[in-house]
mmCIF file of C-alpha atoms and ligand atoms in Angstrom:
data_model
loop_
_atom_site.group_PDB
_atom_site.id
_atom_site.type_symbol
_atom_site.label_atom_id
_atom_site.label_comp_id
_atom_site.label_asym_id
_atom_site.label_seq_id
_atom_site.Cartn_x
_atom_site.Cartn_y
_atom_site.Cartn_z
ATOM 1 C CA UNK A 1 17.610 42.209 -241.779
ATOM 2 C CA UNK A 2 21.540 42.480 -242.656
ATOM 3 C CA UNK A 3 22.863 39.391 -243.006
ATOM 4 C CA UNK A 4 26.915 38.429 -242.188
ATOM 5 C CA UNK A 5 28.188 34.890 -243.497
ATOM 6 C CA UNK A 6 30.587 34.316 -241.446
ATOM 7 C CA UNK A 7 33.755 31.028 -242.080
ATOM 8 C CA UNK A 8 34.923 29.499 -238.963
ATOM 9 C CA UNK A 9 37.539 27.017 -238.786
ATOM 10 C CA UNK A 10 37.567 26.558 -234.525
ATOM 11 C CA UNK A 11 41.014 23.856 -235.574
ATOM 12 C CA UNK A 12 42.812 22.811 -233.503
ATOM 13 C CA UNK A 13 43.574 22.057 -229.038
ATOM 14 C CA UNK A 14 41.488 25.119 -227.379
ATOM 15 C CA UNK A 15 40.800 27.051 -230.627
ATOM 16 C CA UNK A 16 37.473 24.173 -229.996
ATOM 17 C CA UNK A 17 36.977 26.253 -226.659
ATOM 18 C CA UNK A 18 37.082 29.671 -226.981
ATOM 19 C CA UNK A 19 35.592 30.122 -230.935
ATOM 20 C CA UNK A 20 31.985 28.783 -229.583
ATOM 21 C CA UNK A 21 32.674 31.095 -226.982
ATOM 22 C CA UNK A 22 33.127 34.524 -229.686
ATOM 23 C CA UNK A 23 30.411 33.072 -231.488
ATOM 24 C CA UNK A 24 28.209 32.812 -228.811
ATOM 25 C CA UNK A 25 29.201 36.170 -227.591
ATOM 26 C CA UNK A 26 28.457 37.741 -231.261
ATOM 27 C CA UNK A 27 25.385 36.428 -231.523
ATOM 28 C CA UNK A 28 24.267 38.682 -228.845
ATOM 29 C CA UNK A 29 26.060 41.879 -229.710
ATOM 30 C CA UNK A 30 24.267 41.133 -233.188
ATOM 31 C CA UNK A 31 20.294 40.625 -231.763
ATOM 32 C CA UNK A 32 21.489 43.825 -230.196
ATOM 33 C CA UNK A 33 22.660 45.554 -232.610
ATOM 34 C CA UNK A 34 19.854 44.288 -235.482
ATOM 35 C CA UNK A 35 21.848 41.893 -237.594
ATOM 36 C CA UNK A 36 22.688 38.650 -237.985
ATOM 37 C CA UNK A 37 25.422 36.097 -238.522
ATOM 38 C CA UNK A 38 25.340 32.635 -240.443
ATOM 39 C CA UNK A 39 27.983 30.647 -238.818
ATOM 40 C CA UNK A 40 29.085 27.890 -241.396
ATOM 41 C CA UNK A 41 31.991 25.889 -239.815
ATOM 42 C CA UNK A 42 34.773 23.927 -241.336
ATOM 43 C CA UNK A 43 36.200 20.836 -239.651
ATOM 44 C CA UNK A 44 39.797 21.918 -241.078
ATOM 45 C CA UNK A 45 43.292 21.422 -239.125
ATOM 46 C CA UNK A 46 45.085 18.142 -237.316
ATOM 47 C CA UNK A 47 42.724 16.145 -237.188
ATOM 48 C CA UNK A 48 41.759 16.765 -240.443
ATOM 49 C CA UNK A 49 45.276 16.192 -241.589
ATOM 50 C CA UNK A 50 45.573 12.753 -239.347
ATOM 51 C CA UNK A 51 42.753 10.829 -241.313
ATOM 52 C CA UNK A 52 42.800 13.161 -244.467
ATOM 53 C CA UNK A 53 46.758 13.244 -245.580
ATOM 54 C CA UNK A 54 45.877 16.816 -245.668
ATOM 55 C CA UNK A 55 45.135 20.337 -243.821
ATOM 56 C CA UNK A 56 42.049 21.326 -244.999
ATOM 57 C CA UNK A 57 40.239 20.468 -248.367
ATOM 58 C CA UNK A 58 41.368 21.119 -251.739
ATOM 59 C CA UNK A 59 39.034 23.406 -252.272
ATOM 60 C CA UNK A 60 38.871 24.798 -249.478
ATOM 61 C CA UNK A 61 40.105 28.370 -250.682
ATOM 62 C CA UNK A 62 37.239 28.354 -253.375
ATOM 63 C CA UNK A 63 35.188 28.268 -250.656
ATOM 64 C CA UNK A 64 35.959 30.626 -248.230
ATOM 65 C CA UNK A 65 35.762 33.365 -250.259
ATOM 66 C CA UNK A 66 32.372 32.723 -251.114
ATOM 67 C CA UNK A 67 32.218 34.174 -246.726
ATOM 68 C CA UNK A 68 32.467 37.931 -245.731
ATOM 69 C CA UNK A 69 34.759 37.259 -243.334
ATOM 70 C CA UNK A 70 36.419 34.098 -242.006
ATOM 71 C CA UNK A 71 37.048 33.544 -237.290
ATOM 72 C CA UNK A 72 39.505 31.020 -236.884
ATOM 73 C CA UNK A 73 40.715 29.682 -233.992
ATOM 74 C CA UNK A 74 43.661 28.434 -233.262
ATOM 75 C CA UNK A 75 46.139 25.029 -235.793
ATOM 76 C CA UNK A 76 48.597 23.406 -234.016
ATOM 77 C CA UNK A 77 49.125 19.961 -232.566
ATOM 78 C CA UNK A 78 51.822 17.743 -231.525
ATOM 79 C CA UNK A 79 51.367 14.792 -233.670
ATOM 80 C CA UNK A 80 51.465 17.023 -237.306
ATOM 81 C CA UNK A 81 54.550 18.883 -238.001
ATOM 82 C CA UNK A 82 54.627 22.406 -237.776
ATOM 83 C CA UNK A 83 55.814 23.759 -240.523
ATOM 84 C CA UNK A 84 52.930 21.535 -242.241
ATOM 85 C CA UNK A 85 49.782 22.812 -239.496
ATOM 86 C CA UNK A 86 51.082 26.382 -240.788
ATOM 87 C CA UNK A 87 53.110 25.646 -243.292
ATOM 88 C CA UNK A 88 49.794 23.952 -245.191
ATOM 89 C CA UNK A 89 46.856 25.726 -243.584
ATOM 90 C CA UNK A 90 47.173 28.961 -241.793
ATOM 91 C CA UNK A 91 50.699 30.902 -244.058
ATOM 92 C CA UNK A 92 49.103 29.369 -247.044
ATOM 93 C CA UNK A 93 45.346 30.902 -246.846
ATOM 94 C CA UNK A 94 46.573 34.685 -245.964
ATOM 95 C CA UNK A 95 48.605 35.372 -248.793
ATOM 96 C CA UNK A 96 46.307 33.339 -251.019
ATOM 97 C CA UNK A 97 43.477 35.732 -249.670
ATOM 98 C CA UNK A 98 45.394 38.636 -250.517
ATOM 99 C CA UNK A 99 45.507 39.379 -246.555
ATOM 100 C CA UNK A 100 48.610 41.651 -246.200
ATOM 101 C CA UNK A 101 47.672 42.999 -243.048
ATOM 102 C CA UNK A 102 47.764 41.695 -239.840
ATOM 103 C CA UNK A 103 46.549 43.756 -237.312
ATOM 104 C CA UNK A 104 47.304 43.210 -233.527
ATOM 105 C CA UNK A 105 46.094 45.151 -230.391
ATOM 106 C CA UNK A 106 48.122 44.877 -227.523
ATOM 107 C CA UNK A 107 46.773 46.848 -224.836
ATOM 108 C CA UNK A 108 46.935 46.493 -221.071
ATOM 109 C CA UNK A 109 43.443 46.150 -219.792
ATOM 110 C CA UNK A 110 41.912 47.612 -216.547
ATOM 111 C CA UNK A 111 42.896 44.904 -213.974
ATOM 112 C CA UNK A 112 44.629 42.854 -215.569
ATOM 113 C CA UNK A 113 48.831 42.861 -213.609
ATOM 114 C CA UNK A 114 51.581 43.409 -216.968
ATOM 115 C CA UNK A 115 54.968 41.521 -215.840
ATOM 116 C CA UNK A 116 56.723 45.386 -216.090
ATOM 117 C CA UNK A 117 55.917 46.194 -212.587
ATOM 118 C CA UNK A 118 54.061 49.341 -211.747
ATOM 119 C CA UNK A 119 52.774 49.612 -214.942
ATOM 120 C CA UNK A 120 48.853 50.616 -216.133
ATOM 121 C CA UNK A 121 46.227 51.054 -218.459
ATOM 122 C CA UNK A 122 47.741 53.857 -219.938
ATOM 123 C CA UNK A 123 51.026 52.691 -220.402
ATOM 124 C CA UNK A 124 50.732 50.095 -222.782
ATOM 125 C CA UNK A 125 48.219 50.198 -225.877
ATOM 126 C CA UNK A 126 49.723 49.979 -228.914
ATOM 127 C CA UNK A 127 48.920 48.083 -231.967
ATOM 128 C CA UNK A 128 50.909 46.541 -233.962
ATOM 129 C CA UNK A 129 50.580 46.243 -238.295
ATOM 130 C CA UNK A 130 52.691 43.907 -239.323
ATOM 131 C CA UNK A 131 52.971 42.546 -243.045
ATOM 132 C CA UNK A 132 51.323 39.498 -243.781
ATOM 133 C CA UNK A 133 52.018 39.002 -247.342
ATOM 134 C CA UNK A 134 55.977 38.352 -248.243
ATOM 135 C CA UNK A 135 59.340 39.632 -246.610
ATOM 136 C CA UNK A 136 60.538 36.853 -244.402
ATOM 137 C CA UNK A 137 57.745 34.296 -245.141
ATOM 138 C CA UNK A 138 58.109 34.190 -248.705
ATOM 139 C CA UNK A 139 58.438 31.123 -249.216
ATOM 140 C CA UNK A 140 61.373 31.016 -250.948
ATOM 141 C CA UNK A 141 64.333 28.976 -250.995
ATOM 142 C CA UNK A 142 65.328 25.576 -251.714
ATOM 143 C CA UNK A 143 67.844 22.683 -249.219
ATOM 144 C CA UNK A 144 70.462 20.874 -251.644
ATOM 145 C CA UNK A 145 72.207 17.580 -250.458
ATOM 146 C CA UNK A 146 70.407 16.785 -248.327
ATOM 147 C CA UNK A 147 71.678 14.065 -245.655
ATOM 148 C CA UNK A 148 75.177 14.945 -246.728
ATOM 149 C CA UNK A 149 77.649 17.240 -244.656
ATOM 150 C CA UNK A 150 77.682 19.240 -247.591
ATOM 151 C CA UNK A 151 73.794 20.423 -246.509
ATOM 152 C CA UNK A 152 72.332 23.325 -246.993
ATOM 153 C CA UNK A 153 69.394 25.915 -246.587
ATOM 154 C CA UNK A 154 68.861 28.820 -248.474
ATOM 155 C CA UNK A 155 65.810 31.228 -247.037
ATOM 156 C CA UNK A 156 65.509 34.726 -249.320
ATOM 157 C CA UNK A 157 63.254 37.286 -247.956
ATOM 158 C CA UNK A 158 61.993 38.690 -250.425
ATOM 159 C CA UNK A 159 60.192 43.391 -250.106
ATOM 160 C CA UNK A 160 58.599 44.589 -253.164
ATOM 161 C CA UNK A 161 58.850 48.678 -253.157
ATOM 162 C CA UNK A 162 54.661 47.867 -253.923
ATOM 163 C CA UNK A 163 53.843 45.556 -250.681
ATOM 164 C CA UNK A 164 56.104 47.818 -248.156
ATOM 165 C CA UNK A 165 54.494 51.553 -249.536
ATOM 166 C CA UNK A 166 50.875 49.475 -249.079
ATOM 167 C CA UNK A 167 51.659 48.008 -245.174
ATOM 168 C CA UNK A 168 53.230 51.840 -244.672
ATOM 169 C CA UNK A 169 50.612 53.382 -246.483
ATOM 170 C CA UNK A 170 47.917 51.492 -244.194
ATOM 171 C CA UNK A 171 50.283 51.771 -241.128
ATOM 172 C CA UNK A 172 49.768 55.386 -240.780
ATOM 173 C CA UNK A 173 46.943 55.717 -242.101
ATOM 174 C CA UNK A 174 45.986 54.033 -238.563
ATOM 175 C CA UNK A 175 48.181 55.731 -236.790
ATOM 176 C CA UNK A 176 47.144 59.111 -238.184
ATOM 177 C CA UNK A 177 43.208 58.490 -236.579
ATOM 178 C CA UNK A 178 44.667 57.375 -233.166
ATOM 179 C CA UNK A 179 44.551 60.635 -230.941
ATOM 180 C CA UNK A 180 48.828 60.530 -230.218
ATOM 181 C CA UNK A 181 49.461 59.638 -234.089
ATOM 182 C CA UNK A 182 53.328 58.488 -233.479
ATOM 183 C CA UNK A 183 54.536 55.638 -235.599
ATOM 184 C CA UNK A 184 57.186 53.598 -235.007
ATOM 185 C CA UNK A 185 58.786 51.252 -238.235
ATOM 186 C CA UNK A 186 60.972 48.428 -237.208
ATOM 187 C CA UNK A 187 64.035 48.389 -239.153
ATOM 188 C CA UNK A 188 67.701 46.115 -239.363
ATOM 189 C CA UNK A 189 69.039 48.491 -242.353
ATOM 190 C CA UNK A 190 72.109 48.203 -240.032
ATOM 191 C CA UNK A 191 72.943 44.653 -240.747
ATOM 192 C CA UNK A 192 70.098 44.519 -243.496
ATOM 193 C CA UNK A 193 72.239 46.174 -246.107
ATOM 194 C CA UNK A 194 68.943 45.469 -249.328
ATOM 195 C CA UNK A 195 65.930 44.294 -247.808
ATOM 196 C CA UNK A 196 65.656 46.839 -244.651
ATOM 197 C CA UNK A 197 67.423 49.681 -246.810
ATOM 198 C CA UNK A 198 64.517 49.506 -249.485
ATOM 199 C CA UNK A 199 61.868 49.397 -245.976
ATOM 200 C CA UNK A 200 63.513 52.843 -245.002
ATOM 201 C CA UNK A 201 63.148 54.128 -248.036
ATOM 202 C CA UNK A 202 59.156 53.672 -249.295
ATOM 203 C CA UNK A 203 58.353 54.151 -245.224
ATOM 204 C CA UNK A 204 59.649 57.607 -245.395
ATOM 205 C CA UNK A 205 58.393 58.676 -248.944
ATOM 206 C CA UNK A 206 54.842 57.398 -247.671
ATOM 207 C CA UNK A 207 55.644 59.389 -244.824
ATOM 208 C CA UNK A 208 55.654 62.429 -246.925
ATOM 209 C CA UNK A 209 52.111 62.148 -247.506
ATOM 210 C CA UNK A 210 51.704 62.015 -243.649
ATOM 211 C CA UNK A 211 52.467 65.576 -242.066
ATOM 212 C CA UNK A 212 50.802 64.633 -239.057
ATOM 213 C CA UNK A 213 52.089 61.963 -238.502
ATOM 214 C CA UNK A 214 55.076 61.338 -236.682
ATOM 215 C CA UNK A 215 57.526 58.357 -237.591
ATOM 216 C CA UNK A 216 60.444 56.754 -236.093
ATOM 217 C CA UNK A 217 62.218 54.462 -237.249
ATOM 218 C CA UNK A 218 63.819 51.976 -234.742
ATOM 219 C CA UNK A 219 66.029 48.948 -235.500
ATOM 220 C CA UNK A 220 64.094 46.111 -234.152
ATOM 221 C CA UNK A 221 66.378 45.044 -231.363
ATOM 222 C CA UNK A 222 66.288 48.325 -229.529
ATOM 223 C CA UNK A 223 62.727 48.351 -230.639
ATOM 224 C CA UNK A 224 61.800 44.664 -228.728
ATOM 225 C CA UNK A 225 64.060 46.826 -225.980
ATOM 226 C CA UNK A 226 62.350 49.936 -225.933
ATOM 227 C CA UNK A 227 58.969 47.785 -226.053
ATOM 228 C CA UNK A 228 59.155 46.747 -222.262
ATOM 229 C CA UNK A 229 61.645 49.260 -220.719
ATOM 230 C CA UNK A 230 59.437 52.403 -222.870
ATOM 231 C CA UNK A 231 55.979 51.313 -223.793
ATOM 232 C CA UNK A 232 53.990 54.651 -222.949
ATOM 233 C CA UNK A 233 55.908 56.162 -226.571
ATOM 234 C CA UNK A 234 54.843 53.631 -228.423
ATOM 235 C CA UNK A 235 51.237 53.575 -230.306
ATOM 236 C CA UNK A 236 51.349 52.195 -234.130
ATOM 237 C CA UNK A 237 54.612 49.619 -235.027
ATOM 238 C CA UNK A 238 54.998 48.868 -238.750
ATOM 239 C CA UNK A 239 56.785 46.298 -238.949
ATOM 240 C CA UNK A 240 57.880 42.221 -241.526
ATOM 241 C CA UNK A 241 56.165 39.675 -241.291
ATOM 242 C CA UNK A 242 59.322 38.342 -238.994
ATOM 243 C CA UNK A 243 59.380 41.616 -236.971
ATOM 244 C CA UNK A 244 56.205 41.277 -236.793
ATOM 245 C CA UNK A 245 55.380 37.948 -235.443
ATOM 246 C CA UNK A 246 58.185 38.601 -233.009
ATOM 247 C CA UNK A 247 57.035 42.284 -231.166
ATOM 248 C CA UNK A 248 53.526 40.982 -231.438
ATOM 249 C CA UNK A 249 54.469 38.515 -228.753
ATOM 250 C CA UNK A 250 55.936 40.371 -226.887
ATOM 251 C CA UNK A 251 53.566 42.879 -226.744
ATOM 252 C CA UNK A 252 50.984 40.400 -225.480
ATOM 253 C CA UNK A 253 53.241 39.326 -223.312
ATOM 254 C CA UNK A 254 53.505 43.018 -221.327
ATOM 255 C CA UNK A 255 49.732 43.161 -221.855
ATOM 256 C CA UNK A 256 49.693 40.457 -218.876
ATOM 257 C CA UNK A 257 48.487 37.317 -220.788
ATOM 258 C CA UNK A 258 48.763 35.780 -224.325
ATOM 259 C CA UNK A 259 44.497 34.735 -223.725
ATOM 260 C CA UNK A 260 43.195 38.488 -224.626
ATOM 261 C CA UNK A 261 45.281 38.820 -227.503
ATOM 262 C CA UNK A 262 43.499 39.197 -231.018
ATOM 263 C CA UNK A 263 44.546 39.318 -234.208
ATOM 264 C CA UNK A 264 43.537 40.790 -237.443
ATOM 265 C CA UNK A 265 44.432 39.372 -241.196
ATOM 266 C CA UNK A 266 43.531 41.881 -243.970
ATOM 267 C CA UNK A 267 42.578 42.146 -247.057
ATOM 268 C CA UNK A 268 42.397 45.362 -247.055
ATOM 269 C CA UNK A 269 40.794 45.955 -250.860
ATOM 270 C CA UNK A 270 38.284 43.759 -249.732
ATOM 271 C CA UNK A 271 38.749 41.495 -252.708
ATOM 272 C CA UNK A 272 38.090 38.474 -250.283
ATOM 273 C CA UNK A 273 37.405 38.381 -246.935
ATOM 274 C CA UNK A 274 39.655 38.927 -244.405
ATOM 275 C CA UNK A 275 40.391 36.573 -241.113
ATOM 276 C CA UNK A 276 39.966 37.100 -237.655
ATOM 277 C CA UNK A 277 41.970 34.970 -234.513
ATOM 278 C CA UNK A 278 43.170 35.364 -230.918
ATOM 279 C CA UNK A 279 46.893 35.609 -231.485
ATOM 280 C CA UNK A 280 47.301 32.900 -229.261
ATOM 281 C CA UNK A 281 47.838 29.182 -230.556
ATOM 282 C CA UNK A 282 46.376 25.885 -229.568
ATOM 283 C CA UNK A 283 47.648 25.568 -225.635
ATOM 284 C CA UNK A 284 48.136 21.599 -226.012
ATOM 285 C CA UNK A 285 48.880 21.502 -222.631
ATOM 286 C CA UNK A 286 45.389 22.928 -221.525
ATOM 287 C CA UNK A 287 42.795 22.286 -224.616
ATOM 288 C CA UNK A 288 40.237 19.619 -223.200
ATOM 289 C CA UNK A 289 40.280 20.934 -219.650
ATOM 290 C CA UNK A 290 37.630 23.551 -220.656
ATOM 291 C CA UNK A 291 39.490 26.551 -218.943
ATOM 292 C CA UNK A 292 41.250 28.844 -221.753
ATOM 293 C CA UNK A 293 40.909 32.276 -222.416
ATOM 294 C CA UNK A 294 38.178 32.766 -224.124
ATOM 295 C CA UNK A 295 38.917 36.948 -224.130
ATOM 296 C CA UNK A 296 41.435 36.279 -226.933
ATOM 297 C CA UNK A 297 38.952 34.967 -229.409
ATOM 298 C CA UNK A 298 35.773 37.126 -228.402
ATOM 299 C CA UNK A 299 38.011 40.297 -229.712
ATOM 300 C CA UNK A 300 39.118 38.558 -232.426
ATOM 301 C CA UNK A 301 35.660 38.537 -233.319
ATOM 302 C CA UNK A 302 35.032 42.202 -231.970
ATOM 303 C CA UNK A 303 37.560 43.669 -234.714
ATOM 304 C CA UNK A 304 35.637 41.635 -237.166
ATOM 305 C CA UNK A 305 32.610 43.430 -236.777
ATOM 306 C CA UNK A 306 34.026 46.348 -237.263
ATOM 307 C CA UNK A 307 35.956 45.408 -240.652
ATOM 308 C CA UNK A 308 32.156 44.234 -241.133
ATOM 309 C CA UNK A 309 31.007 47.593 -240.250
ATOM 310 C CA UNK A 310 29.065 47.655 -237.009
ATOM 311 C CA UNK A 311 31.516 49.459 -235.515
ATOM 312 C CA UNK A 312 28.905 50.059 -232.064
ATOM 313 C CA UNK A 313 28.832 45.784 -232.106
ATOM 314 C CA UNK A 314 32.706 46.375 -231.638
ATOM 315 C CA UNK A 315 32.878 48.839 -229.390
ATOM 316 C CA UNK A 316 30.207 47.164 -227.106
ATOM 317 C CA UNK A 317 32.158 44.015 -226.611
ATOM 318 C CA UNK A 318 34.654 45.158 -225.740
ATOM 319 C CA UNK A 319 32.697 47.555 -223.615
ATOM 320 C CA UNK A 320 31.321 44.035 -221.792
ATOM 321 C CA UNK A 321 35.342 42.286 -221.786
ATOM 322 C CA UNK A 322 37.051 45.701 -220.741
ATOM 323 C CA UNK A 323 33.795 45.788 -217.403
ATOM 324 C CA UNK A 324 34.682 42.523 -217.197
ATOM 325 C CA UNK A 325 38.358 42.193 -216.937
ATOM 326 C CA UNK A 326 38.178 45.476 -215.167
ATOM 327 C CA UNK A 327 35.620 43.684 -212.530
ATOM 328 C CA UNK A 328 38.942 40.805 -211.668
ATOM 329 C CA UNK A 329 35.548 38.960 -210.401
ATOM 330 C CA UNK A 330 36.186 36.278 -212.847
ATOM 331 C CA UNK A 331 39.390 35.470 -214.037
ATOM 332 C CA UNK A 332 40.231 32.291 -215.799
ATOM 333 C CA UNK A 333 43.868 30.414 -214.567
ATOM 334 C CA UNK A 334 46.332 32.060 -217.207
ATOM 335 C CA UNK A 335 45.307 35.689 -215.417
ATOM 336 C CA UNK A 336 45.811 33.787 -212.075
ATOM 337 C CA UNK A 337 42.547 32.567 -211.280
ATOM 338 C CA UNK A 338 39.838 29.546 -211.270
ATOM 339 C CA UNK A 339 37.042 30.619 -213.011
ATOM 340 C CA UNK A 340 36.613 28.269 -216.634
ATOM 341 C CA UNK A 341 36.378 29.491 -220.672
ATOM 342 C CA UNK A 342 32.421 29.381 -219.698
ATOM 343 C CA UNK A 343 32.215 31.309 -216.557
ATOM 344 C CA UNK A 344 34.166 34.029 -218.519
ATOM 345 C CA UNK A 345 32.462 34.110 -221.450
ATOM 346 C CA UNK A 346 29.289 34.040 -218.950
ATOM 347 C CA UNK A 347 30.573 36.889 -217.608
ATOM 348 C CA UNK A 348 30.759 38.793 -221.411
ATOM 349 C CA UNK A 349 27.454 37.866 -222.457
ATOM 350 C CA UNK A 350 25.809 39.460 -218.936
ATOM 351 C CA UNK A 351 28.567 42.622 -219.153
ATOM 352 C CA UNK A 352 26.954 42.877 -222.719
ATOM 353 C CA UNK A 353 23.079 42.228 -221.130
ATOM 354 C CA UNK A 354 23.624 45.197 -218.863
ATOM 355 C CA UNK A 355 24.767 47.491 -221.200
ATOM 356 C CA UNK A 356 22.428 50.661 -222.354
ATOM 357 C CA UNK A 357 20.840 50.070 -226.072
HETATM 358 C C1 IPM B 1 51.474 34.138 -235.656
HETATM 359 C C2 IPM B 1 51.633 32.445 -235.148
HETATM 360 C C3 IPM B 1 52.091 32.030 -237.235
HETATM 361 C C4 IPM B 1 53.569 33.167 -237.891
HETATM 362 C C5 IPM B 1 52.900 30.844 -236.836
HETATM 363 C C6 IPM B 1 52.187 29.950 -237.000
HETATM 364 C C7 IPM B 1 53.094 30.678 -238.567
HETATM 365 O O1 IPM B 1 53.498 33.120 -235.076
HETATM 366 O O2 IPM B 1 49.970 33.921 -236.360
HETATM 367 O O3 IPM B 1 51.905 34.630 -235.315
HETATM 368 O O4 IPM B 1 53.871 32.979 -237.496
HETATM 369 O O5 IPM B 1 52.478 34.223 -238.549
HETATM 370 MG MG1 MG B 2 53.278 34.083 -233.647
#
């Protein structure tokens, strides 16, 4: 039987609650689809940091490279500074595993009310292709004259032709595969006269290879507003690292709940494993209560199976999610209900089992 080796980093807070739910769903869909997933758990995260003084074992990346994919929960704990938890685990892992695409679907599922009044599922169905390896997050810069009145910080963005070209190509290819074939490029070339002018030029160069895709370029502030005022006009969005970070939080907010939105950190070259995760964080305020919505983690698991080539399994999980959310009988508190993580997961596994084989 085809067996995928999956590394699991459930991490902190509600990561510990939603990832087991996602694993249960994957086991069921794998059994239906005639393949297996072998899950290996790693205890890395903020608890590990508090015990060992570092976020993960020193050989973590080498160990992760041996897996087909990585299933990731959330990292973050009020006792550990964010620049340590993100800066020593999330961001370097994305870079070192060459996961240069951050792919984030933002859809209003049937049964969820968008905070934008009157919007239905047909209005909010976009996907962001976020550059995940350079740009504003390249880490170049310095602080000088610490603690003095002359203290200064420099944070540089590095944009390369190669980096922009490969993310643009991925986005155009994805846009070509979708019915509307629309691509919105997030820029800010009116103010960032070096980096974003290069961004626009390279995106326009790549566009020549995709005459069937309609490219529109928006300054990121206008695009942020458009996501709220005219979400139906957006399909695929391509954005730099920080612009994509901000736009995808808007996208998941207008989709009704951060508890639903999944994401993939993808190395399209497949020389290293890709990581799939819910977009939400560790949510310390609700951690340990068993009420976190597991849908984002379950959907991220489905994206992982699709990446591994199990398209039917992905589609089955998505259908089960749509059925459960559309039913509106089981709702976790983020969706205005009182269901628990387990209730929601059980509803998805029941819907999955009820699907025709
Ligand atoms: C995300 C998060 C991270 C990011 C943080 C935790 C560094 O916001 O995955 O969107 O900015 O990429
Ligand atoms: Mg973010």
